[in-house]
Coordinates of N, CA, C and O and ligand atoms in Angstrom, one line a residue:
M1 N -36.9 18.2 -23.9 CA -35.9 17.7 -23.5 C -36.6 16.9 -22.5 O -35.2 16.3 -22.9
E2 N -38.0 16.1 -22.4 CA -37.2 15.0 -21.8 C -37.3 13.6 -22.4 O -36.9 12.8 -22.0
L3 N -37.1 14.2 -23.4 CA -37.1 13.0 -24.8 C -35.8 13.0 -24.5 O -35.7 11.9 -24.7
T4 N -35.4 13.5 -25.1 CA -33.8 14.3 -24.7 C -33.0 13.5 -23.9 O -32.1 12.8 -24.1
R5 N -33.7 14.3 -22.2 CA -33.2 13.1 -21.1 C -33.1 12.0 -21.7 O -32.3 10.8 -21.4
R6 N -33.9 11.5 -22.0 CA -34.8 9.3 -21.8 C -34.1 9.0 -22.3 O -33.3 7.8 -22.5
Q7 N -33.5 9.5 -23.2 CA -32.6 9.5 -25.2 C -31.2 9.4 -24.3 O -30.5 8.5 -24.7
E8 N -31.0 10.5 -23.7 CA -29.2 10.4 -22.8 C -29.0 9.2 -22.2 O -28.0 8.3 -21.6
I9 N -30.5 8.8 -20.7 CA -30.6 8.2 -20.0 C -30.3 6.3 -20.4 O -29.8 5.6 -20.4
M10 N -30.2 5.9 -21.9 CA -30.4 5.1 -22.4 C -29.7 5.0 -23.0 O -28.6 3.3 -22.9
T11 N -28.5 5.9 -23.7 CA -27.6 5.4 -24.3 C -26.3 5.2 -22.8 O -25.2 4.5 -23.4
M12 N -26.6 6.1 -21.8 CA -25.2 5.5 -21.0 C -26.1 4.2 -20.0 O -25.2 2.9 -20.0
L13 N -27.2 4.2 -20.5 CA -27.6 2.8 -20.1 C -26.5 1.1 -20.3 O -27.0 0.2 -20.5
R14 N -27.0 1.6 -21.9 CA -26.4 0.4 -23.0 C -24.3 0.4 -22.6 O -24.1 -0.6 -23.1
D15 N -24.1 1.7 -23.0 CA -22.6 1.4 -22.0 C -21.5 1.0 -20.0 O -21.1 0.7 -20.6
G16 N -23.1 1.1 -19.5 CA -23.1 0.6 -18.0 C -23.5 0.6 -17.3 O -24.7 1.1 -17.7
E17 N -23.2 0.4 -16.1 CA -24.7 0.0 -14.6 C -24.5 1.9 -14.4 O -22.7 2.4 -13.8
W18 N -25.9 2.4 -14.0 CA -26.1 2.9 -12.9 C -26.9 3.2 -12.3 O -27.8 2.3 -12.0
T19 N -26.8 3.8 -10.8 CA -27.7 4.0 -9.6 C -28.8 5.4 -9.7 O -28.1 5.7 -10.2
L20 N -30.0 4.6 -9.2 CA -30.4 6.1 -9.2 C -29.8 6.9 -8.8 O -30.2 8.4 -9.2
D21 N -29.1 7.3 -8.0 CA -28.5 8.9 -7.7 C -27.4 8.7 -9.0 O -27.7 9.7 -8.8
E22 N -26.9 7.6 -9.4 CA -25.6 8.7 -10.2 C -26.9 9.1 -10.9 O -26.1 9.9 -11.7
L23 N -27.7 8.6 -12.0 CA -28.3 9.2 -12.9 C -29.2 11.0 -12.1 O -28.8 11.1 -13.5
A24 N -29.4 10.6 -11.4 CA -30.2 11.5 -11.0 C -28.7 12.7 -10.0 O -29.2 13.9 -10.9
R25 N -28.3 12.4 -10.0 CA -26.3 13.6 -10.0 C -26.4 13.9 -11.4 O -26.7 15.7 -11.2
N26 N -26.7 13.5 -11.8 CA -25.9 12.8 -13.8 C -26.8 14.4 -14.1 O -25.8 15.5 -15.5
F27 N -28.2 14.3 -14.2 CA -29.0 15.1 -14.8 C -29.5 16.0 -13.7 O -30.3 16.6 -13.9
V28 N -29.1 16.4 -12.6 CA -29.8 17.1 -11.7 C -30.9 17.1 -11.2 O -32.1 18.4 -11.9
V29 N -31.6 16.1 -11.4 CA -33.4 15.9 -11.7 C -33.5 15.0 -9.8 O -32.2 14.4 -9.1
S30 N -34.7 14.8 -9.9 CA -34.7 14.0 -9.0 C -34.3 12.5 -8.6 O -35.1 12.2 -10.4
K31 N -34.6 12.0 -7.5 CA -35.0 10.3 -8.3 C -36.1 9.8 -9.1 O -35.7 9.1 -9.3
K32 N -37.2 10.5 -8.1 CA -38.4 10.4 -8.1 C -37.9 10.6 -10.3 O -38.9 10.5 -11.0
V33 N -38.0 11.7 -10.4 CA -38.2 11.9 -11.8 C -37.1 11.1 -12.5 O -37.7 10.7 -14.2
I34 N -36.4 10.1 -12.6 CA -35.2 9.2 -12.9 C -36.0 8.2 -12.7 O -36.2 7.3 -14.1
I35 N -36.6 7.2 -12.1 CA -37.6 6.4 -11.8 C -38.6 6.3 -12.6 O -39.4 6.0 -13.5
D36 N -39.1 7.9 -13.4 CA -40.5 7.9 -14.0 C -40.0 7.3 -15.7 O -40.6 7.3 -16.6
D37 N -38.6 8.8 -15.4 CA -38.0 8.0 -16.9 C -37.6 6.2 -17.8 O -37.6 5.3 -18.4
L38 N -37.5 5.8 -16.4 CA -37.2 4.5 -16.6 C -38.0 3.5 -16.8 O -38.3 2.0 -17.4
E39 N -39.0 3.7 -16.0 CA -40.9 2.9 -16.6 C -41.3 3.3 -18.3 O -41.7 2.3 -18.4
H40 N -40.6 4.9 -18.2 CA -41.4 4.2 -19.8 C -40.3 4.4 -20.4 O -40.8 3.6 -21.9
I41 N -38.9 4.1 -20.7 CA -37.2 3.4 -21.0 C -37.6 1.5 -21.1 O -37.3 1.1 -21.6
T42 N -38.2 1.6 -19.3 CA -37.6 0.0 -19.4 C -39.0 -0.8 -20.9 O -39.6 -2.1 -21.5
R43 N -40.6 0.4 -21.6 CA -41.7 0.0 -22.3 C -41.1 0.5 -23.6 O -42.4 -0.4 -24.6
S44 N -39.9 1.0 -23.9 CA -39.9 1.5 -25.4 C -38.8 1.2 -25.5 O -37.5 1.6 -27.0
V45 N -37.7 0.2 -24.7 CA -36.4 -0.7 -25.4 C -37.3 -1.2 -26.5 O -37.5 -2.4 -26.4
P46 N -36.0 -1.0 -27.3 CA -36.7 -2.2 -28.6 C -35.7 -3.8 -28.3 O -35.1 -3.8 -27.9
R47 N -36.4 -4.1 -28.0 CA -35.9 -5.5 -28.7 C -35.4 -5.9 -29.2 O -34.7 -5.1 -30.7
P48 N -34.3 -6.8 -29.4 CA -34.7 -7.9 -28.0 C -33.3 -6.9 -27.0 O -33.7 -7.6 -25.5
A49 N -32.8 -5.9 -26.5 CA -33.1 -5.0 -25.9 C -33.8 -5.0 -24.1 O -34.3 -5.1 -24.9
R50 N -33.2 -5.5 -22.9 CA -33.6 -4.6 -22.0 C -33.2 -4.2 -21.3 O -32.0 -4.7 -21.3
L51 N -33.9 -3.8 -20.2 CA -33.9 -2.5 -19.1 C -33.6 -4.2 -17.9 O -34.3 -4.2 -17.2
Q52 N -31.8 -4.2 -17.8 CA -32.0 -5.2 -16.6 C -31.8 -4.4 -14.6 O -31.7 -3.4 -14.9
I53 N -31.9 -4.8 -14.2 CA -31.4 -4.3 -13.2 C -31.2 -5.4 -11.7 O -31.5 -6.7 -11.5
R54 N -30.0 -4.5 -11.0 CA -29.7 -5.3 -10.6 C -30.0 -5.2 -9.5 O -29.6 -4.8 -9.2
P55 N -30.4 -6.3 -8.6 CA -31.4 -5.9 -7.3 C -30.0 -5.3 -5.9 O -28.4 -6.1 -6.1
P56 N -30.7 -4.7 -5.8 CA -30.3 -3.7 -4.3 C -29.3 -5.1 -3.4 O -30.1 -6.1 -3.0
T57 N -28.4 -4.6 -2.7 CA -28.2 -6.4 -1.6 C -28.0 -5.4 -0.1 O -27.3 -4.0 0.1
C58 N -28.1 -5.6 0.6 CA -27.7 -5.5 2.2 C -26.3 -6.1 1.9 O -25.6 -6.6 2.5
E59 N -26.1 -4.4 2.9 CA -24.3 -5.1 3.5 C -24.4 -5.1 5.2 O -23.0 -5.6 5.5
G60 N -25.5 -5.3 5.6 CA -25.4 -5.9 6.3 C -25.2 -7.5 7.4 O -24.1 -8.0 7.3
C61 N -26.5 -7.8 5.9 CA -26.3 -9.3 5.9 C -26.3 -10.1 5.0 O -25.4 -11.3 4.8
G62 N -25.8 -9.3 3.9 CA -25.9 -9.1 2.2 C -26.9 -10.0 1.9 O -26.8 -10.8 0.4
Y63 N -28.3 -9.8 3.1 CA -29.8 -10.0 1.8 C -29.9 -9.3 0.8 O -29.0 -8.5 0.0
R64 N -30.2 -10.3 -0.5 CA -30.4 -10.1 -2.0 C -31.8 -9.5 -1.3 O -32.7 -10.7 -1.8
F65 N -31.9 -8.6 -3.0 CA -33.6 -7.9 -2.8 C -33.9 -8.2 -4.4 O -34.1 -7.6 -5.0
T66 N -33.9 -9.7 -4.6 CA -34.9 -10.2 -6.1 C -36.1 -10.4 -6.2 O -36.9 -10.0 -5.3
G67 N -36.5 -9.9 -7.1 CA -37.7 -10.6 -7.7 C -37.9 -8.9 -8.1 O -39.9 -9.1 -8.1
R68 N -37.3 -7.9 -7.3 CA -38.3 -6.9 -7.4 C -38.8 -6.2 -8.6 O -38.0 -6.1 -9.4
S69 N -39.5 -5.3 -9.4 CA -39.9 -4.7 -10.0 C -40.0 -3.8 -10.0 O -40.2 -2.8 -11.3
R70 N -39.7 -2.6 -9.3 CA -40.3 -1.4 -8.6 C -38.0 -1.1 -8.9 O -37.7 -1.7 -8.3
F71 N -39.0 0.4 -9.3 CA -37.2 1.2 -10.0 C -36.9 2.4 -8.4 O -35.9 2.1 -8.4
S72 N -37.8 2.5 -7.6 CA -36.9 2.9 -6.6 C -36.0 2.0 -5.7 O -36.7 0.5 -5.5
D73 N -35.5 2.3 -4.5 CA -34.6 1.6 -3.6 C -35.1 1.5 -2.4 O -35.5 3.0 -2.3
P74 N -35.2 0.0 -2.1 CA -35.8 0.3 -0.9 C -34.5 0.7 0.5 O -33.7 1.0 0.0
S75 N -35.8 1.3 1.9 CA -34.8 2.2 2.6 C -34.2 1.8 3.8 O -33.7 1.8 3.9
R76 N -34.6 -0.3 3.8 CA -33.8 -0.9 4.9 C -34.1 -2.3 4.8 O -34.8 -2.1 4.0
C77 N -33.4 -3.7 4.9 CA -32.6 -4.4 5.1 C -34.3 -5.4 5.7 O -34.1 -4.9 6.5
P78 N -35.2 -5.7 5.1 CA -36.1 -6.5 6.0 C -35.9 -7.6 6.5 O -37.0 -8.3 8.4
M79 N -34.0 -7.9 6.1 CA -34.0 -9.4 7.3 C -33.6 -9.0 9.1 O -33.3 -8.9 10.4
C80 N -32.2 -7.4 8.5 CA -31.3 -7.2 10.0 C -31.9 -5.7 9.9 O -31.5 -5.1 11.0
K81 N -32.7 -5.2 9.2 CA -32.9 -3.3 9.4 C -32.2 -2.7 9.5 O -32.2 -1.4 9.4
N82 N -30.4 -3.1 8.8 CA -29.8 -2.1 8.5 C -30.8 -1.4 7.8 O -32.1 -1.4 6.8
E83 N -29.7 0.4 7.3 CA -29.9 1.2 6.2 C -29.0 1.7 5.4 O -29.7 2.1 5.0
H84 N -27.3 0.0 5.8 CA -26.9 0.1 4.6 C -27.3 -0.5 3.6 O -26.4 -1.5 3.5
L85 N -27.2 0.1 2.3 CA -27.7 -1.0 1.3 C -27.4 -0.3 -0.1 O -27.2 0.6 -0.3
A86 N -26.4 -2.0 -0.4 CA -26.4 -1.7 -2.1 C -27.2 -1.2 -2.9 O -27.3 -1.9 -2.7
P87 N -27.1 0.1 -3.7 CA -28.3 0.2 -4.3 C -28.4 -0.5 -5.3 O -27.2 -0.8 -5.9
Q88 N -29.4 -1.1 -6.2 CA -29.6 -1.8 -7.3 C -29.0 -0.8 -8.6 O -28.4 0.7 -8.2
R89 N -28.8 -1.1 -9.4 CA -28.0 -1.0 -10.3 C -28.5 -1.6 -12.0 O -29.4 -2.5 -12.0
F90 N -28.8 -0.9 -13.0 CA -29.4 -0.9 -14.0 C -28.3 -0.4 -15.4 O -27.7 0.0 -15.3
R91 N -29.4 -1.2 -16.6 CA -28.2 -1.5 -17.3 C -29.3 -1.9 -18.6 O -29.8 -2.4 -18.4
I92 N -29.2 -2.0 -19.9 CA -29.7 -2.2 -21.0 C -28.6 -2.9 -21.2 O -27.5 -2.9 -21.6
T93 N -29.3 -4.3 -21.4 CA -27.9 -5.1 -22.8 C -29.4 -6.7 -23.4 O -29.8 -5.8 -23.5
Ligands
ZN101 ZN1 -29.4 -6.7 6.2

């Protein structure tokens, strides 16, 4: 089961960009489950492909959350405390 879902996620990420919410909704699992899957996938993607993270951005001030290595979405902007953040997106390239 788990292996199948991870393989499906890898296929989706090769075809396009997805957010945690979109992946969780697609597989009807919690975001925590998707985060676990992504942590596994990032170690198992065959080279030279890589799991890429396009960082989340603040819709209030435009702040970009660069240099993050975590897969969870931040809850608020550290600059303006806005909670309306464009979620990070994942893809395999
Ligand atoms: Zn902000």
